[in-house]
PDB file of C-alpha atoms and ligand atoms in Angstrom:
ATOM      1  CA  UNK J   1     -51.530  39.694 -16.719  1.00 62.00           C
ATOM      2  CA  UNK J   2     -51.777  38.538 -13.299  1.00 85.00           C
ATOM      3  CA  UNK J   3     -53.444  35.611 -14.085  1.00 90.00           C
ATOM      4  CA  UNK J   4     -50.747  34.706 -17.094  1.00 91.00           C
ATOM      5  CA  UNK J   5     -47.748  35.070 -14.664  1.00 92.00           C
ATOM      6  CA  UNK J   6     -49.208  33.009 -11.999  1.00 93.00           C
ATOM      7  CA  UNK J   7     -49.712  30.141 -14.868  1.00 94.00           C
ATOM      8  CA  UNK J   8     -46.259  30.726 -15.724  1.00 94.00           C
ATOM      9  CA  UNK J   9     -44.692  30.797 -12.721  1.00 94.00           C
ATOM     10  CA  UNK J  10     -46.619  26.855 -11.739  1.00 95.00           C
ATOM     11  CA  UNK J  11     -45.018  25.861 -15.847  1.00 95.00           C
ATOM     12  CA  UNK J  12     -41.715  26.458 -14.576  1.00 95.00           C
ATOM     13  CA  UNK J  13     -42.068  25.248 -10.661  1.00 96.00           C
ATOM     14  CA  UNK J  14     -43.637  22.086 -12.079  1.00 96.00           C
ATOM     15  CA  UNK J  15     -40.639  21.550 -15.149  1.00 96.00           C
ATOM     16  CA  UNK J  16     -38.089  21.939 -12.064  1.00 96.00           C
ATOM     17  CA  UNK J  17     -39.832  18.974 -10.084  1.00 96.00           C
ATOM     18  CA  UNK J  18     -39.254  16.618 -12.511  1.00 97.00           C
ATOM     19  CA  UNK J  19     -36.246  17.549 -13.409  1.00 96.00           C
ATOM     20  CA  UNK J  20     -35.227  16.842  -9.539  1.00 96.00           C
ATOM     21  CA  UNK J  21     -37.560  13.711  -9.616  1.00 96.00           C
ATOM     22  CA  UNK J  22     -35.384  12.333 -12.611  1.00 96.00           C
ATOM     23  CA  UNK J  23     -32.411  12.671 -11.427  1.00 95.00           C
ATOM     24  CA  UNK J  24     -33.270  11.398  -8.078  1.00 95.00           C
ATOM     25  CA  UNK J  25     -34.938   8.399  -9.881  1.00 95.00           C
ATOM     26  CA  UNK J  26     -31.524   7.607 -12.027  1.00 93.00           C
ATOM     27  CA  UNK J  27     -29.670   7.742  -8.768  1.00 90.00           C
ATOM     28  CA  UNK J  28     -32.202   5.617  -7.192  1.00 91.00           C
ATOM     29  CA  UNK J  29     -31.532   2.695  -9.955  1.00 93.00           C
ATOM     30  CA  UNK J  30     -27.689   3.196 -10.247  1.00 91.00           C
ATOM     31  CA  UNK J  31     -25.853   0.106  -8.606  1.00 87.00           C
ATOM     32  CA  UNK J  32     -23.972   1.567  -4.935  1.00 80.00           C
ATOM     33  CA  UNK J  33     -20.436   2.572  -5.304  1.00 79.00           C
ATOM     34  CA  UNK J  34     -19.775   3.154  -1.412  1.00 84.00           C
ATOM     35  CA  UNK J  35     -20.654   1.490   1.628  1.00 86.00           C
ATOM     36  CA  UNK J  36     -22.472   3.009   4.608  1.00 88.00           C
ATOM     37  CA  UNK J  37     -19.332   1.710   7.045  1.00 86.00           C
ATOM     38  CA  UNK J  38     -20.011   0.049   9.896  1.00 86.00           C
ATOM     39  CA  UNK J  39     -23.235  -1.524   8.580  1.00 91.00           C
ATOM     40  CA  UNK J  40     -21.648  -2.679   5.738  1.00 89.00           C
ATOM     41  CA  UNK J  41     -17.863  -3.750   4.794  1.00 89.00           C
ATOM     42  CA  UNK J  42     -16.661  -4.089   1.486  1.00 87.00           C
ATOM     43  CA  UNK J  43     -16.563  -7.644  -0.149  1.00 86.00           C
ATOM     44  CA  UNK J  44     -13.642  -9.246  -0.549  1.00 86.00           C
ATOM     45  CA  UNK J  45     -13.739  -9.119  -4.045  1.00 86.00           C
ATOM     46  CA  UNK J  46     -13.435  -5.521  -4.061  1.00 85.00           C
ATOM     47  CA  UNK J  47     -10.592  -4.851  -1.780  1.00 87.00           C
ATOM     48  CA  UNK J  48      -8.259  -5.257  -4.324  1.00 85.00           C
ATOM     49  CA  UNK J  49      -8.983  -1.668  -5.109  1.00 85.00           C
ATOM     50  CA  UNK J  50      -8.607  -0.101  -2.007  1.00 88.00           C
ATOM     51  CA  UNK J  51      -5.127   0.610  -0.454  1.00 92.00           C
ATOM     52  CA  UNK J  52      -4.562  -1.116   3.277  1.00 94.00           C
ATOM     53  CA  UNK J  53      -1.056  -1.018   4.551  1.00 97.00           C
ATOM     54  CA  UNK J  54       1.517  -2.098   2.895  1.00 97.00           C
ATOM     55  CA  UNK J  55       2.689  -6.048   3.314  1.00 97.00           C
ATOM     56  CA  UNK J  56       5.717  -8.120   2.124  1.00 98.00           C
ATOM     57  CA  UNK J  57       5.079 -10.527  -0.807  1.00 97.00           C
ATOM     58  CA  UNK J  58       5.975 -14.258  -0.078  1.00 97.00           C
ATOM     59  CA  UNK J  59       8.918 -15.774  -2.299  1.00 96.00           C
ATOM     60  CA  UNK J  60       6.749 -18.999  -4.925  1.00 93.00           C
ATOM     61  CA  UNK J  61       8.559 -21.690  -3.195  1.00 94.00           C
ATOM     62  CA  UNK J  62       8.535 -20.424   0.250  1.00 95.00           C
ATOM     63  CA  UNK J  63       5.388 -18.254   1.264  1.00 96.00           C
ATOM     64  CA  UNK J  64       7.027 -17.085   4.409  1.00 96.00           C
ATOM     65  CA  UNK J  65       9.995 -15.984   3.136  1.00 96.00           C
ATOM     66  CA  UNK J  66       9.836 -12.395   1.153  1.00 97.00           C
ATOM     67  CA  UNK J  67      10.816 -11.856  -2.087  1.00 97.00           C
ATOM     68  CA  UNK J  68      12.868  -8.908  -1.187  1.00 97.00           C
ATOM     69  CA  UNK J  69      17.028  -8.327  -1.695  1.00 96.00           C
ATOM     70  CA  UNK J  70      17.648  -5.777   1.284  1.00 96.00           C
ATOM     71  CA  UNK J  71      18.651  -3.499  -1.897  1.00 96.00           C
ATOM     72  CA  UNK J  72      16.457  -0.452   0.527  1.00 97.00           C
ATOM     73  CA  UNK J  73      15.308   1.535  -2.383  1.00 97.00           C
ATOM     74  CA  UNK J  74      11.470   1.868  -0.754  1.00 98.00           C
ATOM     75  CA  UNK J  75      13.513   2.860   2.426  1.00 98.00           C
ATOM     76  CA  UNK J  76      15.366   5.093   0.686  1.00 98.00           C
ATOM     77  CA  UNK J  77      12.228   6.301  -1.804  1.00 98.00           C
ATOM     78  CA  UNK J  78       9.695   6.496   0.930  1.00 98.00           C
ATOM     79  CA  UNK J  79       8.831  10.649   1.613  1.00 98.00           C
ATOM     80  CA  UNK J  80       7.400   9.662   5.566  1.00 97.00           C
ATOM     81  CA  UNK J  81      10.513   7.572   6.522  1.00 97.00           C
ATOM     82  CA  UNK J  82       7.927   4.668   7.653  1.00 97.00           C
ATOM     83  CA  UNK J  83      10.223   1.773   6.381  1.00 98.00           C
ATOM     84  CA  UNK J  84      13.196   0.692   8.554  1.00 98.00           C
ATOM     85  CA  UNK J  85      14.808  -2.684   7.180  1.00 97.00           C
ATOM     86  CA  UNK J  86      17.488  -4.254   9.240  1.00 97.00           C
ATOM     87  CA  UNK J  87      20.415  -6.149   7.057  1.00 94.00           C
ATOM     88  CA  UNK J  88      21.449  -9.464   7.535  1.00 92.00           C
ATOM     89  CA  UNK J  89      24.804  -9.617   9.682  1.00 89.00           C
ATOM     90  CA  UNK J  90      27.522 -10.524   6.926  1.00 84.00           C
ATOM     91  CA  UNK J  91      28.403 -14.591   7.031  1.00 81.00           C
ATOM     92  CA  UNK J  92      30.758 -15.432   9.733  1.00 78.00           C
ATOM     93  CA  UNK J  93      34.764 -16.175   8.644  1.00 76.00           C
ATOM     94  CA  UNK J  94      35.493 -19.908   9.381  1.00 73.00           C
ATOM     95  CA  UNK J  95      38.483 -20.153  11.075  1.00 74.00           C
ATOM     96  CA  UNK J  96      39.312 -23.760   9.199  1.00 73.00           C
ATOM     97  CA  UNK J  97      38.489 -23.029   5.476  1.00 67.00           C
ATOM     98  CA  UNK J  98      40.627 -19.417   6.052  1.00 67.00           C
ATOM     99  CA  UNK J  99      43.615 -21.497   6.766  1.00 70.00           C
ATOM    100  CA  UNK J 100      43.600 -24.111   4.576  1.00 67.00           C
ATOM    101  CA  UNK J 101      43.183 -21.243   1.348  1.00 62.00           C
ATOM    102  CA  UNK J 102      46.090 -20.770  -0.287  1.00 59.00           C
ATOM    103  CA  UNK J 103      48.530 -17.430  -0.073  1.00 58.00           C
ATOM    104  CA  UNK J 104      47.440 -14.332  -1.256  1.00 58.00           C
ATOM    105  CA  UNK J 105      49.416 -14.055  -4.286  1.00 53.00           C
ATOM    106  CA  UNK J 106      46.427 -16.718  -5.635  1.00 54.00           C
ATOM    107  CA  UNK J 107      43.955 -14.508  -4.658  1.00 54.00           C
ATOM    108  CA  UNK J 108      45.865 -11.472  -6.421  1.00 59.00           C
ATOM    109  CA  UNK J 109      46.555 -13.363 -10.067  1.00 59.00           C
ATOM    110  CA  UNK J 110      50.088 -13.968  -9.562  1.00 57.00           C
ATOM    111  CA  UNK J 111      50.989 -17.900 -10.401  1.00 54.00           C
ATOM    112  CA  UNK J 112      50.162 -19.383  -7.495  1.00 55.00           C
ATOM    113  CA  UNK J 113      52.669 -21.608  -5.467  1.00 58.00           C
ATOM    114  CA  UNK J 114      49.985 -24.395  -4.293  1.00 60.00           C
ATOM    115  CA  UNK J 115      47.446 -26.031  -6.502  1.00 62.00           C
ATOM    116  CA  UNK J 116      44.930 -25.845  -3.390  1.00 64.00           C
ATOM    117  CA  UNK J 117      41.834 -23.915  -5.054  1.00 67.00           C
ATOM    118  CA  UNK J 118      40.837 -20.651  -3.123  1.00 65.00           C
ATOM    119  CA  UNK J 119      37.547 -21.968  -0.529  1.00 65.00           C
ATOM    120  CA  UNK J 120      34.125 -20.783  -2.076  1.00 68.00           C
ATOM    121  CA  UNK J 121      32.973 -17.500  -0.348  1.00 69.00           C
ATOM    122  CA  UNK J 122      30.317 -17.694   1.330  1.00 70.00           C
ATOM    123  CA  UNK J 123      27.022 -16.092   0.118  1.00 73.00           C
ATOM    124  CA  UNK J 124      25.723 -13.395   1.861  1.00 73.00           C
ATOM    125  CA  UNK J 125      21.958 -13.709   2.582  1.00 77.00           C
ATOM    126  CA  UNK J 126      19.991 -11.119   0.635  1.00 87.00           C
ATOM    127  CA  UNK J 127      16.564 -11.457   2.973  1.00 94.00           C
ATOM    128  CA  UNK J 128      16.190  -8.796   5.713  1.00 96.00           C
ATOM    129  CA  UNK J 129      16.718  -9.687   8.975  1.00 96.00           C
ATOM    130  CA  UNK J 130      13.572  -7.039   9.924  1.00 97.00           C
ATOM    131  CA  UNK J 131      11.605  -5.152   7.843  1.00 98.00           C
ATOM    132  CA  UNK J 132       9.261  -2.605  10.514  1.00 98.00           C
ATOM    133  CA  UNK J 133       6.605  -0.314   8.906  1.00 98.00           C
ATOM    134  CA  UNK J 134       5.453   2.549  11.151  1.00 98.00           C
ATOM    135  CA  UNK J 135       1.732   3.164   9.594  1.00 98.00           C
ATOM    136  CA  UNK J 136       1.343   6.103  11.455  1.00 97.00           C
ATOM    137  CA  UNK J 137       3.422   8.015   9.096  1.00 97.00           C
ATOM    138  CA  UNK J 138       2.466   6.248   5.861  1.00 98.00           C
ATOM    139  CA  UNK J 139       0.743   8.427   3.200  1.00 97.00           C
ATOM    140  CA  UNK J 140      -0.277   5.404   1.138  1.00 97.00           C
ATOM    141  CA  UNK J 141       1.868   6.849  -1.628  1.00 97.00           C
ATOM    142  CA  UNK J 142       2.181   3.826  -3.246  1.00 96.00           C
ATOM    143  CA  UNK J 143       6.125   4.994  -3.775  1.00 98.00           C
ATOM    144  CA  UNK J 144       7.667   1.927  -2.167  1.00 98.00           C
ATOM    145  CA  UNK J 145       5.585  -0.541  -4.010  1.00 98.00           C
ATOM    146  CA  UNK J 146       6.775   1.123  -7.359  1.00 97.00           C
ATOM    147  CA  UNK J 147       9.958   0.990  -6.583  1.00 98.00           C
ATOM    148  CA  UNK J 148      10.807  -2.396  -5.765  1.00 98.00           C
ATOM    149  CA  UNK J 149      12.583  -4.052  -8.230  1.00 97.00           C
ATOM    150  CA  UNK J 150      11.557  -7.885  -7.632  1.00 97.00           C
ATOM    151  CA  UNK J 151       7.899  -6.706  -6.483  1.00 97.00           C
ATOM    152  CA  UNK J 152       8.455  -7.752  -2.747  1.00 97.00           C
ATOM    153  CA  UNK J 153       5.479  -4.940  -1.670  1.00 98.00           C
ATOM    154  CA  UNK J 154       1.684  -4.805  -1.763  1.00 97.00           C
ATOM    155  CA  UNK J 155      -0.949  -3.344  -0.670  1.00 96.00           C
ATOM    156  CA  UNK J 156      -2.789  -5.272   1.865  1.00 95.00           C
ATOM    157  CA  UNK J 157      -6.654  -5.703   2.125  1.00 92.00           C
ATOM    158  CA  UNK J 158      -6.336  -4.499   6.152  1.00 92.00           C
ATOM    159  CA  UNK J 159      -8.592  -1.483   5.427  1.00 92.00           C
ATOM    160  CA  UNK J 160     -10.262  -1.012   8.751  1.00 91.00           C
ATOM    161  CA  UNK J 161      -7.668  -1.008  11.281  1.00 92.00           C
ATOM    162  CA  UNK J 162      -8.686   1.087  14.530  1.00 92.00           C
ATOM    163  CA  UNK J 163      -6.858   1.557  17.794  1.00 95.00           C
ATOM    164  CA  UNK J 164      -5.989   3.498  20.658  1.00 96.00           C
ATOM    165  CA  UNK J 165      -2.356   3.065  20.795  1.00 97.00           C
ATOM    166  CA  UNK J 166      -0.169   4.119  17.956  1.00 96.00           C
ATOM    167  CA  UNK J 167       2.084   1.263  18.675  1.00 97.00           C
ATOM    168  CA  UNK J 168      -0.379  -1.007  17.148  1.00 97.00           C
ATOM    169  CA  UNK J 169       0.184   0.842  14.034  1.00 97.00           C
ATOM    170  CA  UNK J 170       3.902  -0.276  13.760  1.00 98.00           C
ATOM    171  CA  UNK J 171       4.139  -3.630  12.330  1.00 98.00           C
ATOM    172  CA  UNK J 172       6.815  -6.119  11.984  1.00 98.00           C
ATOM    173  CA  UNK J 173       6.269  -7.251   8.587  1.00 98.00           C
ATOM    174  CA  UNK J 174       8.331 -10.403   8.732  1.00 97.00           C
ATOM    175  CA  UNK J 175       6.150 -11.874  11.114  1.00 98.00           C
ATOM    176  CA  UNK J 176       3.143 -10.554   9.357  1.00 97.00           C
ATOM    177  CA  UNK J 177       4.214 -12.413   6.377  1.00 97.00           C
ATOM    178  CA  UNK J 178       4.994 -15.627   8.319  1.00 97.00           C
ATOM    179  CA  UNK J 179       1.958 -15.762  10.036  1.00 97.00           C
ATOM    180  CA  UNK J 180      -0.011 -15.535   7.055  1.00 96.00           C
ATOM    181  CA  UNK J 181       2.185 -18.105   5.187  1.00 96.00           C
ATOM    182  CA  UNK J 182       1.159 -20.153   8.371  1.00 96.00           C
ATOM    183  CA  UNK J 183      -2.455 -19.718   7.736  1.00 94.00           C
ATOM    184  CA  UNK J 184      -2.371 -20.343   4.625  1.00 93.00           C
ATOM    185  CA  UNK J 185      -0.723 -23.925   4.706  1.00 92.00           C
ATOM    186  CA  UNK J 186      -3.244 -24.570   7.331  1.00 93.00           C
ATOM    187  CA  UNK J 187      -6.407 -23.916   5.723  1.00 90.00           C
ATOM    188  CA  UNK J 188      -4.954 -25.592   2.037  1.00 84.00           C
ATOM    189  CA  UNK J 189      -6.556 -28.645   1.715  1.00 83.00           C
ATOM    190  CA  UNK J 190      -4.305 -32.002   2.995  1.00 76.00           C
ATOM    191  CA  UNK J 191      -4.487 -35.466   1.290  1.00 69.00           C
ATOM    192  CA  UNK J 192      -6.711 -36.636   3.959  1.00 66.00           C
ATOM    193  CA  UNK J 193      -9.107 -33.898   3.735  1.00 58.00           C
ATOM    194  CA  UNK J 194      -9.239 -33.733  -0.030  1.00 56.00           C
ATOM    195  CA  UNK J 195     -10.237 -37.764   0.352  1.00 60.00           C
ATOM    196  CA  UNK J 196     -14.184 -38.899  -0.488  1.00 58.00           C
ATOM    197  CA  UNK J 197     -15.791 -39.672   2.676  1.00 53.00           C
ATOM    198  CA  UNK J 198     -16.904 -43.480   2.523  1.00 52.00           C
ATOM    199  CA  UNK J 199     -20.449 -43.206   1.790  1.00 51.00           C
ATOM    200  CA  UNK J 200     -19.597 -40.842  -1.148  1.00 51.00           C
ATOM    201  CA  UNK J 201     -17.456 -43.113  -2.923  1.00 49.00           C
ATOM    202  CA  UNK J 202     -20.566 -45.782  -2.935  1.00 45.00           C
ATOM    203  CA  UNK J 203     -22.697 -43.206  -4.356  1.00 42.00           C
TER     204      UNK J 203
HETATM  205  S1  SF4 R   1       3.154   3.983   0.745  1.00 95.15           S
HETATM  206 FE1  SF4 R   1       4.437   5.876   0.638  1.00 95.15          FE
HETATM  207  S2  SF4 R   1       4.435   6.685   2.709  1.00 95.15           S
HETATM  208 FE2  SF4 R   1       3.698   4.579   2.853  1.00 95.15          FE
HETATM  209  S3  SF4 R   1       5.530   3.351   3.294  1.00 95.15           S
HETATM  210 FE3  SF4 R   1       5.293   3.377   1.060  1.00 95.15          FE
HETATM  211  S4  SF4 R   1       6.521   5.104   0.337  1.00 95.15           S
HETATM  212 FE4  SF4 R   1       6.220   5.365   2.560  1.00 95.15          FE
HETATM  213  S1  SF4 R   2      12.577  -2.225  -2.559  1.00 95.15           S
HETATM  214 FE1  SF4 R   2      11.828  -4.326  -2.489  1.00 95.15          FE
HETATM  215  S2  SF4 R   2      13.684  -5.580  -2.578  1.00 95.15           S
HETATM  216 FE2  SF4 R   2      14.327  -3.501  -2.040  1.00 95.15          FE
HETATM  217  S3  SF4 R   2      14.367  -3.500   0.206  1.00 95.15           S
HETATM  218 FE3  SF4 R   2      12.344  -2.766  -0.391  1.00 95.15          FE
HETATM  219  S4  SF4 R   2      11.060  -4.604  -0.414  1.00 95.15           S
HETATM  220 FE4  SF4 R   2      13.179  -5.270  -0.419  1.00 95.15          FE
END
């Protein structure tokens, strides 16, 4: 009986090695799915999944300018109150065009007495004068980027941002975006450096 038990007992010890030896050996095949940070950083290529801070996106025509209207829903929709966007002052009255427009009665419907056209209003400009993100109260919600109605916000790739000062957590987003617009028109290629060098043209 003794015997039998003992024989038993090695049956089951041995069945529960390999089960632990398969699984380690399935885990030792699979392909990594973290990083063992700061050896390694993720590739670039994979950022895209991860959430940095969030960043303005550049209008097509003119990178350094955002995309965004000033209409503050992500200021409004935002639960941490990280987003403070300043307005552009409204366009300054010119003295000359205000008195050359005709009465108010014009402006009102009523026939008017002069066949001087009322002066074009000026447009107001719809691009924020500031646009400040304090990180150190950002969630990462994602709440502001959903809400934006012309898809002015992103996440950026900035996922390993470390300091000792939580100023250097509040970023001016403007000048973010401008800088990068900068860097970006420096590093695109230029007619000159797009050119064959001479002994490649022989070739
Ligand atoms: S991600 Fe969330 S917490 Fe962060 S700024 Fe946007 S709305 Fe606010
Ligand atoms: S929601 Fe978009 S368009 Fe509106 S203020 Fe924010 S970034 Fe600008």
């Amino acid at each position: 009986m003794g015997v039998v038990h003992e024989i038993k007992e090695a049956v089951r010890g041995m069945k529960s090695l390999l089960v632990g030896l398969k699984i380690t050996g399935r885990e030792f095949v699979r392909p990594e799915v973290t990083v063992h940070y700061p050896r390694k950083v993720v590739e670039n290529e994979h950022l895209v999944t991860f959430r940095g801070h969030i960043e303005l996106v550049g209008a097509k025509n003119d990178p350094a300018t955002p995309r965004c209207i000033t209409c503050l829903m992500c200021q409004s929709v935002c639960p941490s109150g990280c987003i403070k966007i300043v307005k552009q002052p409204p366009p300054k009255k010119d003295p000359a065009k205000e008195a050359a427009a005709p009465p108010k009665a014009y402006a009102s419907g009523l026939e008017p007495k002069t066949s001087a056209k009322p002066p074009a209003k000026e447009k107001p400009v719809k691009t924020p004068k500031g646009f400040i993100l304090d990180y150190n109260l950002c969630s990462l919600c994602g709440l502001c980027v959903q809400a934006c109605p012309v898809d002015s916000l992103r996440f950026s790739t900035d996922i390993y941002l470390a300091d000792y000062s939580k100023k250097s957590f509040v970023f001016d987003l403007m000048a973010r975006l401008k800088a990068q617009a900068a860097e970006a028109a420096a590093a695109a290629p230029t007619p000159e450096k797009a050119q064959p060098e001479k002994g490649q043209e022989e070739e």
